[in-house]
């Protein structure tokens, strides 16, 4: 429509301008940040006289004296300048805040303008992302897209953030959206992309938009377009930043003296042998104060996380080309040290894009992208078992050496002489542990992507895409002889594993577009897609290395090898789809699509899924009656309904497969087989039905723009590997078990607060509210209890309740002396009748739980919902201010109402032999009187008046209770960035096209009541168990300084 | 370019023809595993599937650790070290069991999984072509496999009912869509099936001695005898939520069943006891099959030095061992002193089974001499000393868990005959005495020895090492107490042998060995010097005499010359104690005879029963059956209380306070199970 009217305008102008005198005007077109804008259109107003700016942004045009020049370029506001006798007219184009003309990618080569959109799609421009460099593209979306929740599971270098759109519907399968990079669907994350290489990110949120991606669209689809090629003079650019980061906070631990006191108390309550051990290690009670009061002890968090970690980024790129062939090639190097000792990530990316126009009808595009990422370090979650992760080791390791050496000695002794299990040490000084457990993960990703377009007729276009990707993931681990794991298992051991996956994908679409009677504009596309995934891998390990060894590079040095294993699996998917867009007079818009997907993952009966959708939009602003309402510059109502699916499950689950095991007869490995899983031939897709109502409102010539989306989603046939009665012969089975709903509202507000030639201030604010609910579970089930970080059944899925409810006990104070009868002869406490009993034998000072069902005893029936790990609402606020060459952006994001399950705290709320505790435990219920003796009942009462922190000596009680649930609401100053674009007059002397320098601070501060490292944490990566903080890698704040340079 | 195969091209064609062969385009074949559609096609596949059933026995959650070593503990003979809180698994033996226990759940799953695996084999084999129309040889192979699967299914159910009571019961392979939340079935309904399965298995299993760990006819019958004794014994019944220990009124029919099986096994004349009790366990430790004594064992072999596939036996139930000559393990099973005391001093099994010592880095056995030292006594039967020392066995061993020994069969005979005849008959006496005589080492050559202090020495700072050489035997350990005032050696107080300097009497000595004792002074002791400040514990040499400084001081010009006791400070400055080396000798102990070993004749039914209760502990200690025996006899609580009453007052023995009768005889059905199967009745008290 637009093009057509432009065409008429053009013809009209040609007629008008014929035969007038002209003078030559030169100039340069730049954007807000003084970057040259190539390809901008410069029109002499009222004429057909047009010029296009070159790659360096310059132009020249012959115009009549006194003419007015119109500068226009897609995505920018059109600008008019009167020549007024000047021979040089420079233009600085402002970002078009009126996004109605913004191009939105809608999948399979098709685009739409924002104004013609019927579904709920949010976009982020690459220029925005490039301004504030991030490690991963996903991170760049944080807080910028209403309804997209981007959480870093923790701060591990190289770790991928998790994106959930609209709360995530699947309860057990991946909630990760489908990523479509330059038309190629990806399910392996975005690590292979360079965040600086992004042109645009379009986030499809409602099913009418995503159903074109059918079985993989239920979690939303994120379409990523990498940098487009610009033709013209060859242009070289260089981007760089360097940065430094520091841990944001340390968790307060017991002071050295308090630690020794806790150990004294433990010993006093334990056997004579343990008391003797304490005495020889730390001395008599009478001397403790003297010996330890002024001894702070080691701060292992400082040792392990105290480093200043450096990061640096370099990118060289060259692009250019003529009308027929254009190219873009870049290489980037990104080195990111972790704040933890010997951890970090290095990523190298090389990419080549070539465009070739064979003829006017036929064009070909090819992209080759190679990424090589190396991630090193043990991470914080690895460890001997679920309860003793590496972070827990750091926190719990004893800070005080005692009488027999300085505390510093603890860092040099590989195995602590005091370890309670000298035969099989459980703790090791964390420095040795970090250094002796070497880990290396290299991910090499090659993507080759060829697309072609052929315009058969003016209205009929064929698009084809063939892509191949090869991901090679190699992990190497070597545990050298110093590690306690090696001590326990008889020497150093190592493992090398490699996983290779290849994906072959092609799709073909044919589009017909036309307009009839100037009123009916429509297009129809039909297409087909095929995906073949093949995945194979192996793992080899060897152990019992001699003292001298070369580590993982020659496992042959090991003296024992395990039987190596390997696997291969494949998956196929065949799809057909169609989509039509129709608009009437530009006022009424209709989109309908249908996709049929067949997937090899499902049982024969349920292999094919059909995913229809439809959407309507009414551009109210186009109606005549709106013409008089001047204040309103845009008004559009949208409604959509559609379905999509989720098939992210392992291969072959519908089959019953026999796997190998060994039952060794006569000391020989003898291979047997067992049925791996209980097959479920009825397995089918998770299906999402989604309704979305959207309102786009623009006020005051689009100075204020508001987009509101209201949605209601319903997910059924949810796949869940549910615990089933063991009498089936299996512990779990993957089943389609239930239905959940989520409803929410998303608001995005863009305002232009100030705008003039030199000064610009824009604000983007977004809010998202989301509420989930379990509508049904498998037959006759009303609730399902699930585990989080250990097998403690601490989350519940209950019909009628939200997903992500934490489930446990309520503390009702502590057991008091008065609750017991005391037997002085054998110093035992027996509960008085009438006092609530517990399955474990209780003593004064133990946690008393609330007997919710009033049956006089505490058992699993007294558990209740303690909170929900999902936030009530999330949002982001971005302010960008530019003044001449200076640009400033301040970005805040927040999350309100989500609870955090502080499992670090729960795991450590024990008075255990050897281990250190959080500082608050100093104020625990104590069993020791001032003389260091076990307190009598009367003393106990006196010593512990008003105490609320339990003393759990003699129990291993880690049942979840309310005090371990904390408010996870936060407001984060996510980043503040200040940039300066050097004035052109300085640069032109140095023959530099453009240069910008900037500094950015990340994660400056978090306002939160949470007592752990960071409230934005969820280590379990499952929608069922959000908000668990166990052994998360602590987050850092960082500062970077960078430069963007182009010649 | 494996991925661009014909099917890819096919699907391209499929596009042009639009969905003619779309079904084919989506067909995939699992590369790395067999599918149920193409399995059970030949005998070898049936064999592999049967090994898969066996494997349910060989897991950590079953007989690689939990059932035999963790759950069967804290009785009258042993307990797990550490407090309840030291590690979650300790809660189970220490009677602080909760439904939440992941360990119980793992066992619950593993046993049920075993049943499920067996159900698949039992259903599939009869449908095989070669089972129905194959050669005789093929049929024989498949029949044997079918018998093995039936036996194993019965064994898993036996464990389920003895550990968990009434449980869900299922004999068919699971199908998708089946309803799995079935209620508990009465344990006697399940026992009927167990007995039927084991009988059918015994019919088809080979009647010859096995050459590997696969079950044979006699093994199946011996296990069936045990099953019958459990079925005929007490178990905790749920009476409206209250636990009551009960046995069936017709329990003697089970004893009769047991008798038939035992008579068959013994009547086969294939089995015999190894003359040397110690050799049985040494052979186990060295992976030497003992087909004549061992009727059923679980095979272990871990390829790598990891806990996967290996056994905890031999690293969990061993003497405390320091890294050095032998490899340390996780010595977690403690022996209770009253059990040690219950042995006759002539019984070789005592000093072999109980490690009243630890093994130091030099591989020497060091007695626990400190006060309360006996609380550290551990299990000696599978000591690192007897193992091959293979690197693979550092973390978990390749030792098999032996579930049925011939001596158990003999003791079952004694018990059954006593019960059925209302008193011991000749068969009963013969059986128990056969076990006892072997235990006393009557049929082996050589004797035990007693170590005797002929001269107590003086001036020792620590108890010296006694080195015993020669004599042809093994195992003897000497020890002494240090008398602190003089540095002389004296008798040990915690060893009730009558030989106060013998911690282990050993066995197999044909002549008295030589015992050498280290000197009190170090080899490079310096000469005495005048006017030197001496600290306590320093040794000096003066002429041929050695002295130990007892009180610090500066020496005068008068050297010590006395040859007994202390010098005076007035004359020598520092006080010097005369140091002399103790002299120790060993004597052969009179070899026990059959009359020493044999049980008193003429016992009544109850007394003979008590003797069996005791004998089963002496003979089968730490092999994984004690707790089960006590439960079926309904004396677990009484034995714990009795042990508490005779144990030293401040001996750590948490069972005495934690054990709750009429609850702890059964474990709870794991919470993870009752969360998904609400039809199950929870056991009383949980």
JSON list of N, CA and C in Angstrom, two decimals, chain A residues 272 423-424 468 487 489-490 506 528 559 562 568 572 600 656-658 663-664 666-667 673 723 726 728-729 860 955-956, chain B residues 3 7 15 25-27 32 34 36 48 85 99 105 112 174 211 213 287 299 304-305 327-330 372 394-395 673:
[
{"chain": "A", "resi": 272, "resn": "UNK", "atom": "N", "xyz": [32.76, -39.35, 73.80]},
{"chain": "A", "resi": 272, "resn": "UNK", "atom": "CA", "xyz": [34.01, -38.98, 74.45]},
{"chain": "A", "resi": 272, "resn": "UNK", "atom": "C", "xyz": [35.12, -38.81, 73.43]},
{"chain": "A", "resi": 423, "resn": "UNK", "atom": "N", "xyz": [39.07, -41.56, 56.78]},
{"chain": "A", "resi": 423, "resn": "UNK", "atom": "CA", "xyz": [39.16, -42.62, 55.78]},
{"chain": "A", "resi": 423, "resn": "UNK", "atom": "C", "xyz": [38.59, -42.20, 54.44]},
{"chain": "A", "resi": 424, "resn": "UNK", "atom": "N", "xyz": [37.62, -41.33, 54.51]},
{"chain": "A", "resi": 424, "resn": "UNK", "atom": "CA", "xyz": [37.02, -40.88, 53.26]},
{"chain": "A", "resi": 424, "resn": "UNK", "atom": "C", "xyz": [36.61, -39.44, 53.46]},
{"chain": "A", "resi": 468, "resn": "UNK", "atom": "N", "xyz": [22.49, -26.38, 7.49]},
{"chain": "A", "resi": 468, "resn": "UNK", "atom": "CA", "xyz": [23.17, -27.52, 8.09]},
{"chain": "A", "resi": 468, "resn": "UNK", "atom": "C", "xyz": [23.90, -26.99, 9.31]},
{"chain": "A", "resi": 487, "resn": "UNK", "atom": "N", "xyz": [41.52, -38.96, 46.43]},
{"chain": "A", "resi": 487, "resn": "UNK", "atom": "CA", "xyz": [42.02, -39.64, 47.63]},
{"chain": "A", "resi": 487, "resn": "UNK", "atom": "C", "xyz": [41.10, -40.80, 48.00]},
{"chain": "A", "resi": 489, "resn": "UNK", "atom": "N", "xyz": [39.09, -42.41, 46.04]},
{"chain": "A", "resi": 489, "resn": "UNK", "atom": "CA", "xyz": [38.87, -43.46, 45.05]},
{"chain": "A", "resi": 489, "resn": "UNK", "atom": "C", "xyz": [40.17, -44.07, 44.55]},
{"chain": "A", "resi": 490, "resn": "UNK", "atom": "N", "xyz": [41.27, -43.73, 45.18]},
{"chain": "A", "resi": 490, "resn": "UNK", "atom": "CA", "xyz": [42.49, -44.42, 44.81]},
{"chain": "A", "resi": 490, "resn": "UNK", "atom": "C", "xyz": [43.24, -43.78, 43.66]},
{"chain": "A", "resi": 506, "resn": "UNK", "atom": "N", "xyz": [15.49, -28.12, 5.81]},
{"chain": "A", "resi": 506, "resn": "UNK", "atom": "CA", "xyz": [15.19, -27.29, 4.66]},
{"chain": "A", "resi": 506, "resn": "UNK", "atom": "C", "xyz": [13.73, -26.90, 4.67]},
{"chain": "A", "resi": 528, "resn": "UNK", "atom": "N", "xyz": [6.61, -25.99, 3.26]},
{"chain": "A", "resi": 528, "resn": "UNK", "atom": "CA", "xyz": [6.91, -27.32, 3.76]},
{"chain": "A", "resi": 528, "resn": "UNK", "atom": "C", "xyz": [8.26, -27.24, 4.44]},
{"chain": "A", "resi": 559, "resn": "UNK", "atom": "N", "xyz": [45.60, -46.48, 35.09]},
{"chain": "A", "resi": 559, "resn": "UNK", "atom": "CA", "xyz": [45.85, -47.91, 35.13]},
{"chain": "A", "resi": 559, "resn": "UNK", "atom": "C", "xyz": [44.55, -48.71, 35.10]},
{"chain": "A", "resi": 562, "resn": "UNK", "atom": "N", "xyz": [37.40, -47.66, 32.38]},
{"chain": "A", "resi": 562, "resn": "UNK", "atom": "CA", "xyz": [36.03, -48.17, 32.39]},
{"chain": "A", "resi": 562, "resn": "UNK", "atom": "C", "xyz": [35.66, -48.57, 30.97]},
{"chain": "A", "resi": 568, "resn": "UNK", "atom": "N", "xyz": [23.94, -43.19, 19.75]},
{"chain": "A", "resi": 568, "resn": "UNK", "atom": "CA", "xyz": [23.53, -42.47, 18.55]},
{"chain": "A", "resi": 568, "resn": "UNK", "atom": "C", "xyz": [22.02, -42.41, 18.55]},
{"chain": "A", "resi": 572, "resn": "UNK", "atom": "N", "xyz": [13.21, -37.04, 13.44]},
{"chain": "A", "resi": 572, "resn": "UNK", "atom": "CA", "xyz": [12.77, -36.47, 12.17]},
{"chain": "A", "resi": 572, "resn": "UNK", "atom": "C", "xyz": [11.49, -35.69, 12.37]},
{"chain": "A", "resi": 600, "resn": "UNK", "atom": "N", "xyz": [8.87, -37.83, 14.77]},
{"chain": "A", "resi": 600, "resn": "UNK", "atom": "CA", "xyz": [9.20, -39.22, 15.07]},
{"chain": "A", "resi": 600, "resn": "UNK", "atom": "C", "xyz": [9.23, -39.51, 16.55]},
{"chain": "A", "resi": 656, "resn": "UNK", "atom": "N", "xyz": [9.60, -49.08, 23.63]},
{"chain": "A", "resi": 656, "resn": "UNK", "atom": "CA", "xyz": [10.24, -49.69, 24.78]},
{"chain": "A", "resi": 656, "resn": "UNK", "atom": "C", "xyz": [11.63, -50.07, 24.31]},
{"chain": "A", "resi": 657, "resn": "UNK", "atom": "N", "xyz": [12.65, -49.54, 24.97]},
{"chain": "A", "resi": 657, "resn": "UNK", "atom": "CA", "xyz": [13.99, -49.90, 24.53]},
{"chain": "A", "resi": 657, "resn": "UNK", "atom": "C", "xyz": [14.71, -50.66, 25.64]},
{"chain": "A", "resi": 658, "resn": "UNK", "atom": "N", "xyz": [15.50, -51.63, 25.22]},
{"chain": "A", "resi": 658, "resn": "UNK", "atom": "CA", "xyz": [16.33, -52.39, 26.16]},
{"chain": "A", "resi": 658, "resn": "UNK", "atom": "C", "xyz": [17.73, -51.79, 26.16]},
{"chain": "A", "resi": 663, "resn": "UNK", "atom": "N", "xyz": [25.98, -57.71, 34.53]},
{"chain": "A", "resi": 663, "resn": "UNK", "atom": "CA", "xyz": [25.94, -58.57, 35.70]},
{"chain": "A", "resi": 663, "resn": "UNK", "atom": "C", "xyz": [27.12, -59.52, 35.55]},
{"chain": "A", "resi": 664, "resn": "UNK", "atom": "N", "xyz": [28.16, -59.29, 36.36]},
{"chain": "A", "resi": 664, "resn": "UNK", "atom": "CA", "xyz": [29.45, -59.90, 36.09]},
{"chain": "A", "resi": 664, "resn": "UNK", "atom": "C", "xyz": [29.57, -61.31, 36.64]},
{"chain": "A", "resi": 666, "resn": "UNK", "atom": "N", "xyz": [31.49, -64.68, 37.35]},
{"chain": "A", "resi": 666, "resn": "UNK", "atom": "CA", "xyz": [32.90, -65.10, 37.47]},
{"chain": "A", "resi": 666, "resn": "UNK", "atom": "C", "xyz": [33.89, -63.95, 37.28]},
{"chain": "A", "resi": 667, "resn": "UNK", "atom": "N", "xyz": [33.55, -62.80, 37.83]},
{"chain": "A", "resi": 667, "resn": "UNK", "atom": "CA", "xyz": [34.43, -61.64, 37.74]},
{"chain": "A", "resi": 667, "resn": "UNK", "atom": "C", "xyz": [34.76, -61.24, 36.32]},
{"chain": "A", "resi": 673, "resn": "UNK", "atom": "N", "xyz": [20.58, -57.15, 29.59]},
{"chain": "A", "resi": 673, "resn": "UNK", "atom": "CA", "xyz": [19.77, -56.02, 29.14]},
{"chain": "A", "resi": 673, "resn": "UNK", "atom": "C", "xyz": [18.57, -55.85, 30.06]},
{"chain": "A", "resi": 723, "resn": "UNK", "atom": "N", "xyz": [6.53, -39.85, 38.75]},
{"chain": "A", "resi": 723, "resn": "UNK", "atom": "CA", "xyz": [6.77, -41.00, 39.61]},
{"chain": "A", "resi": 723, "resn": "UNK", "atom": "C", "xyz": [5.52, -41.84, 39.54]},
{"chain": "A", "resi": 726, "resn": "UNK", "atom": "N", "xyz": [5.94, -48.05, 42.17]},
{"chain": "A", "resi": 726, "resn": "UNK", "atom": "CA", "xyz": [7.09, -48.87, 41.80]},
{"chain": "A", "resi": 726, "resn": "UNK", "atom": "C", "xyz": [6.69, -50.29, 41.46]},
{"chain": "A", "resi": 728, "resn": "UNK", "atom": "N", "xyz": [4.97, -51.15, 39.30]},
{"chain": "A", "resi": 728, "resn": "UNK", "atom": "CA", "xyz": [4.97, -51.24, 37.84]},
{"chain": "A", "resi": 728, "resn": "UNK", "atom": "C", "xyz": [6.31, -51.77, 37.35]},
{"chain": "A", "resi": 729, "resn": "UNK", "atom": "N", "xyz": [7.30, -51.77, 38.22]},
{"chain": "A", "resi": 729, "resn": "UNK", "atom": "CA", "xyz": [8.63, -52.15, 37.78]},
{"chain": "A", "resi": 729, "resn": "UNK", "atom": "C", "xyz": [9.47, -50.96, 37.35]},
{"chain": "A", "resi": 860, "resn": "UNK", "atom": "N", "xyz": [3.98, -35.89, 57.33]},
{"chain": "A", "resi": 860, "resn": "UNK", "atom": "CA", "xyz": [3.90, -35.22, 56.04]},
{"chain": "A", "resi": 860, "resn": "UNK", "atom": "C", "xyz": [2.55, -34.57, 55.81]},
{"chain": "A", "resi": 955, "resn": "UNK", "atom": "N", "xyz": [20.32, -34.56, 64.91]},
{"chain": "A", "resi": 955, "resn": "UNK", "atom": "CA", "xyz": [19.36, -34.86, 63.85]},
{"chain": "A", "resi": 955, "resn": "UNK", "atom": "C", "xyz": [19.93, -34.41, 62.53]},
{"chain": "A", "resi": 956, "resn": "UNK", "atom": "N", "xyz": [19.42, -34.96, 61.50]},
{"chain": "A", "resi": 956, "resn": "UNK", "atom": "CA", "xyz": [19.84, -34.58, 60.15]},
{"chain": "A", "resi": 956, "resn": "UNK", "atom": "C", "xyz": [18.61, -34.02, 59.46]},
{"chain": "B", "resi": 3, "resn": "UNK", "atom": "N", "xyz": [23.57, -38.31, 7.88]},
{"chain": "B", "resi": 3, "resn": "UNK", "atom": "CA", "xyz": [22.23, -37.76, 8.05]},
{"chain": "B", "resi": 3, "resn": "UNK", "atom": "C", "xyz": [21.48, -37.58, 6.75]},
{"chain": "B", "resi": 7, "resn": "UNK", "atom": "N", "xyz": [16.11, -41.62, 3.42]},
{"chain": "B", "resi": 7, "resn": "UNK", "atom": "CA", "xyz": [14.83, -41.16, 3.94]},
{"chain": "B", "resi": 7, "resn": "UNK", "atom": "C", "xyz": [14.66, -39.66, 3.79]},
{"chain": "B", "resi": 15, "resn": "UNK", "atom": "N", "xyz": [7.41, -34.42, -0.50]},
{"chain": "B", "resi": 15, "resn": "UNK", "atom": "CA", "xyz": [6.86, -33.08, -0.63]},
{"chain": "B", "resi": 15, "resn": "UNK", "atom": "C", "xyz": [6.19, -32.91, -1.99]},
{"chain": "B", "resi": 25, "resn": "UNK", "atom": "N", "xyz": [8.63, -41.26, 6.13]},
{"chain": "B", "resi": 25, "resn": "UNK", "atom": "CA", "xyz": [9.60, -40.18, 6.34]},
{"chain": "B", "resi": 25, "resn": "UNK", "atom": "C", "xyz": [9.86, -39.94, 7.83]},
{"chain": "B", "resi": 26, "resn": "UNK", "atom": "N", "xyz": [8.97, -40.39, 8.66]},
{"chain": "B", "resi": 26, "resn": "UNK", "atom": "CA", "xyz": [9.13, -40.14, 10.09]},
{"chain": "B", "resi": 26, "resn": "UNK", "atom": "C", "xyz": [9.61, -41.36, 10.85]},
{"chain": "B", "resi": 27, "resn": "UNK", "atom": "N", "xyz": [9.90, -42.43, 10.14]},
{"chain": "B", "resi": 27, "resn": "UNK", "atom": "CA", "xyz": [10.32, -43.63, 10.86]},
{"chain": "B", "resi": 27, "resn": "UNK", "atom": "C", "xyz": [11.76, -43.51, 11.32]},
{"chain": "B", "resi": 32, "resn": "UNK", "atom": "N", "xyz": [21.06, -47.15, 19.51]},
{"chain": "B", "resi": 32, "resn": "UNK", "atom": "CA", "xyz": [21.91, -47.61, 20.60]},
{"chain": "B", "resi": 32, "resn": "UNK", "atom": "C", "xyz": [21.25, -48.64, 21.50]},
{"chain": "B", "resi": 34, "resn": "UNK", "atom": "N", "xyz": [18.15, -52.04, 21.91]},
{"chain": "B", "resi": 34, "resn": "UNK", "atom": "CA", "xyz": [17.18, -52.95, 21.29]},
{"chain": "B", "resi": 34, "resn": "UNK", "atom": "C", "xyz": [15.78, -52.42, 21.57]},
{"chain": "B", "resi": 36, "resn": "UNK", "atom": "N", "xyz": [11.65, -53.33, 22.13]},
{"chain": "B", "resi": 36, "resn": "UNK", "atom": "CA", "xyz": [10.89, -54.48, 22.59]},
{"chain": "B", "resi": 36, "resn": "UNK", "atom": "C", "xyz": [10.29, -55.25, 21.41]},
{"chain": "B", "resi": 48, "resn": "UNK", "atom": "N", "xyz": [20.44, -62.60, 28.09]},
{"chain": "B", "resi": 48, "resn": "UNK", "atom": "CA", "xyz": [20.81, -61.24, 28.49]},
{"chain": "B", "resi": 48, "resn": "UNK", "atom": "C", "xyz": [19.72, -60.60, 29.34]},
{"chain": "B", "resi": 85, "resn": "UNK", "atom": "N", "xyz": [22.79, -38.24, 63.00]},
{"chain": "B", "resi": 85, "resn": "UNK", "atom": "CA", "xyz": [22.89, -37.09, 62.11]},
{"chain": "B", "resi": 85, "resn": "UNK", "atom": "C", "xyz": [24.10, -37.13, 61.19]},
{"chain": "B", "resi": 99, "resn": "UNK", "atom": "N", "xyz": [9.78, -41.92, 56.65]},
{"chain": "B", "resi": 99, "resn": "UNK", "atom": "CA", "xyz": [9.23, -42.26, 55.34]},
{"chain": "B", "resi": 99, "resn": "UNK", "atom": "C", "xyz": [9.95, -41.56, 54.21]},
{"chain": "B", "resi": 105, "resn": "UNK", "atom": "N", "xyz": [13.62, -45.67, 49.72]},
{"chain": "B", "resi": 105, "resn": "UNK", "atom": "CA", "xyz": [12.90, -45.56, 48.45]},
{"chain": "B", "resi": 105, "resn": "UNK", "atom": "C", "xyz": [13.70, -46.22, 47.33]},
{"chain": "B", "resi": 112, "resn": "UNK", "atom": "N", "xyz": [11.28, -53.69, 43.40]},
{"chain": "B", "resi": 112, "resn": "UNK", "atom": "CA", "xyz": [10.13, -53.73, 42.50]},
{"chain": "B", "resi": 112, "resn": "UNK", "atom": "C", "xyz": [10.57, -53.80, 41.04]},
{"chain": "B", "resi": 174, "resn": "UNK", "atom": "N", "xyz": [4.44, -54.83, 32.87]},
{"chain": "B", "resi": 174, "resn": "UNK", "atom": "CA", "xyz": [3.63, -53.61, 32.87]},
{"chain": "B", "resi": 174, "resn": "UNK", "atom": "C", "xyz": [3.38, -53.12, 31.46]},
{"chain": "B", "resi": 211, "resn": "UNK", "atom": "N", "xyz": [29.22, -73.37, 38.24]},
{"chain": "B", "resi": 211, "resn": "UNK", "atom": "CA", "xyz": [30.57, -72.87, 38.01]},
{"chain": "B", "resi": 211, "resn": "UNK", "atom": "C", "xyz": [30.61, -71.35, 38.02]},
{"chain": "B", "resi": 213, "resn": "UNK", "atom": "N", "xyz": [27.89, -67.69, 39.31]},
{"chain": "B", "resi": 213, "resn": "UNK", "atom": "CA", "xyz": [26.96, -67.23, 40.35]},
{"chain": "B", "resi": 213, "resn": "UNK", "atom": "C", "xyz": [25.49, -67.49, 40.01]},
{"chain": "B", "resi": 287, "resn": "UNK", "atom": "N", "xyz": [37.72, -63.56, 45.62]},
{"chain": "B", "resi": 287, "resn": "UNK", "atom": "CA", "xyz": [36.85, -63.89, 44.48]},
{"chain": "B", "resi": 287, "resn": "UNK", "atom": "C", "xyz": [37.01, -65.34, 44.05]},
{"chain": "B", "resi": 299, "resn": "UNK", "atom": "N", "xyz": [26.78, -61.63, 42.40]},
{"chain": "B", "resi": 299, "resn": "UNK", "atom": "CA", "xyz": [28.06, -61.37, 41.75]},
{"chain": "B", "resi": 299, "resn": "UNK", "atom": "C", "xyz": [28.37, -59.88, 41.69]},
{"chain": "B", "resi": 304, "resn": "UNK", "atom": "N", "xyz": [35.85, -50.34, 36.88]},
{"chain": "B", "resi": 304, "resn": "UNK", "atom": "CA", "xyz": [36.69, -49.20, 37.27]},
{"chain": "B", "resi": 304, "resn": "UNK", "atom": "C", "xyz": [36.64, -49.03, 38.77]},
{"chain": "B", "resi": 305, "resn": "UNK", "atom": "N", "xyz": [37.46, -48.13, 39.24]},
{"chain": "B", "resi": 305, "resn": "UNK", "atom": "CA", "xyz": [37.51, -47.88, 40.66]},
{"chain": "B", "resi": 305, "resn": "UNK", "atom": "C", "xyz": [36.41, -46.92, 41.05]},
{"chain": "B", "resi": 327, "resn": "UNK", "atom": "N", "xyz": [44.72, -50.78, 51.65]},
{"chain": "B", "resi": 327, "resn": "UNK", "atom": "CA", "xyz": [43.98, -49.59, 51.28]},
{"chain": "B", "resi": 327, "resn": "UNK", "atom": "C", "xyz": [42.91, -49.32, 52.32]},
{"chain": "B", "resi": 328, "resn": "UNK", "atom": "N", "xyz": [42.79, -48.05, 52.71]},
{"chain": "B", "resi": 328, "resn": "UNK", "atom": "CA", "xyz": [41.74, -47.72, 53.65]},
{"chain": "B", "resi": 328, "resn": "UNK", "atom": "C", "xyz": [40.38, -47.93, 53.01]},
{"chain": "B", "resi": 329, "resn": "UNK", "atom": "N", "xyz": [39.37, -48.05, 53.83]},
{"chain": "B", "resi": 329, "resn": "UNK", "atom": "CA", "xyz": [38.02, -48.14, 53.30]},
{"chain": "B", "resi": 329, "resn": "UNK", "atom": "C", "xyz": [37.15, -47.24, 54.15]},
{"chain": "B", "resi": 330, "resn": "UNK", "atom": "N", "xyz": [35.86, -47.49, 54.13]},
{"chain": "B", "resi": 330, "resn": "UNK", "atom": "CA", "xyz": [34.96, -46.77, 55.04]},
{"chain": "B", "resi": 330, "resn": "UNK", "atom": "C", "xyz": [34.49, -47.77, 56.09]},
{"chain": "B", "resi": 372, "resn": "UNK", "atom": "N", "xyz": [37.50, -47.23, 76.63]},
{"chain": "B", "resi": 372, "resn": "UNK", "atom": "CA", "xyz": [36.42, -47.21, 75.65]},
{"chain": "B", "resi": 372, "resn": "UNK", "atom": "C", "xyz": [36.89, -47.65, 74.26]},
{"chain": "B", "resi": 394, "resn": "UNK", "atom": "N", "xyz": [39.53, -50.36, 45.42]},
{"chain": "B", "resi": 394, "resn": "UNK", "atom": "CA", "xyz": [39.80, -49.39, 46.46]},
{"chain": "B", "resi": 394, "resn": "UNK", "atom": "C", "xyz": [38.53, -48.76, 46.99]},
{"chain": "B", "resi": 395, "resn": "UNK", "atom": "N", "xyz": [37.63, -48.44, 46.09]},
{"chain": "B", "resi": 395, "resn": "UNK", "atom": "CA", "xyz": [36.43, -47.73, 46.54]},
{"chain": "B", "resi": 395, "resn": "UNK", "atom": "C", "xyz": [35.28, -48.69, 46.77]},
{"chain": "B", "resi": 673, "resn": "UNK", "atom": "N", "xyz": [6.38, -43.20, 47.34]},
{"chain": "B", "resi": 673, "resn": "UNK", "atom": "CA", "xyz": [5.47, -44.20, 46.80]},
{"chain": "B", "resi": 673, "resn": "UNK", "atom": "C", "xyz": [4.03, -43.90, 47.24]}
]
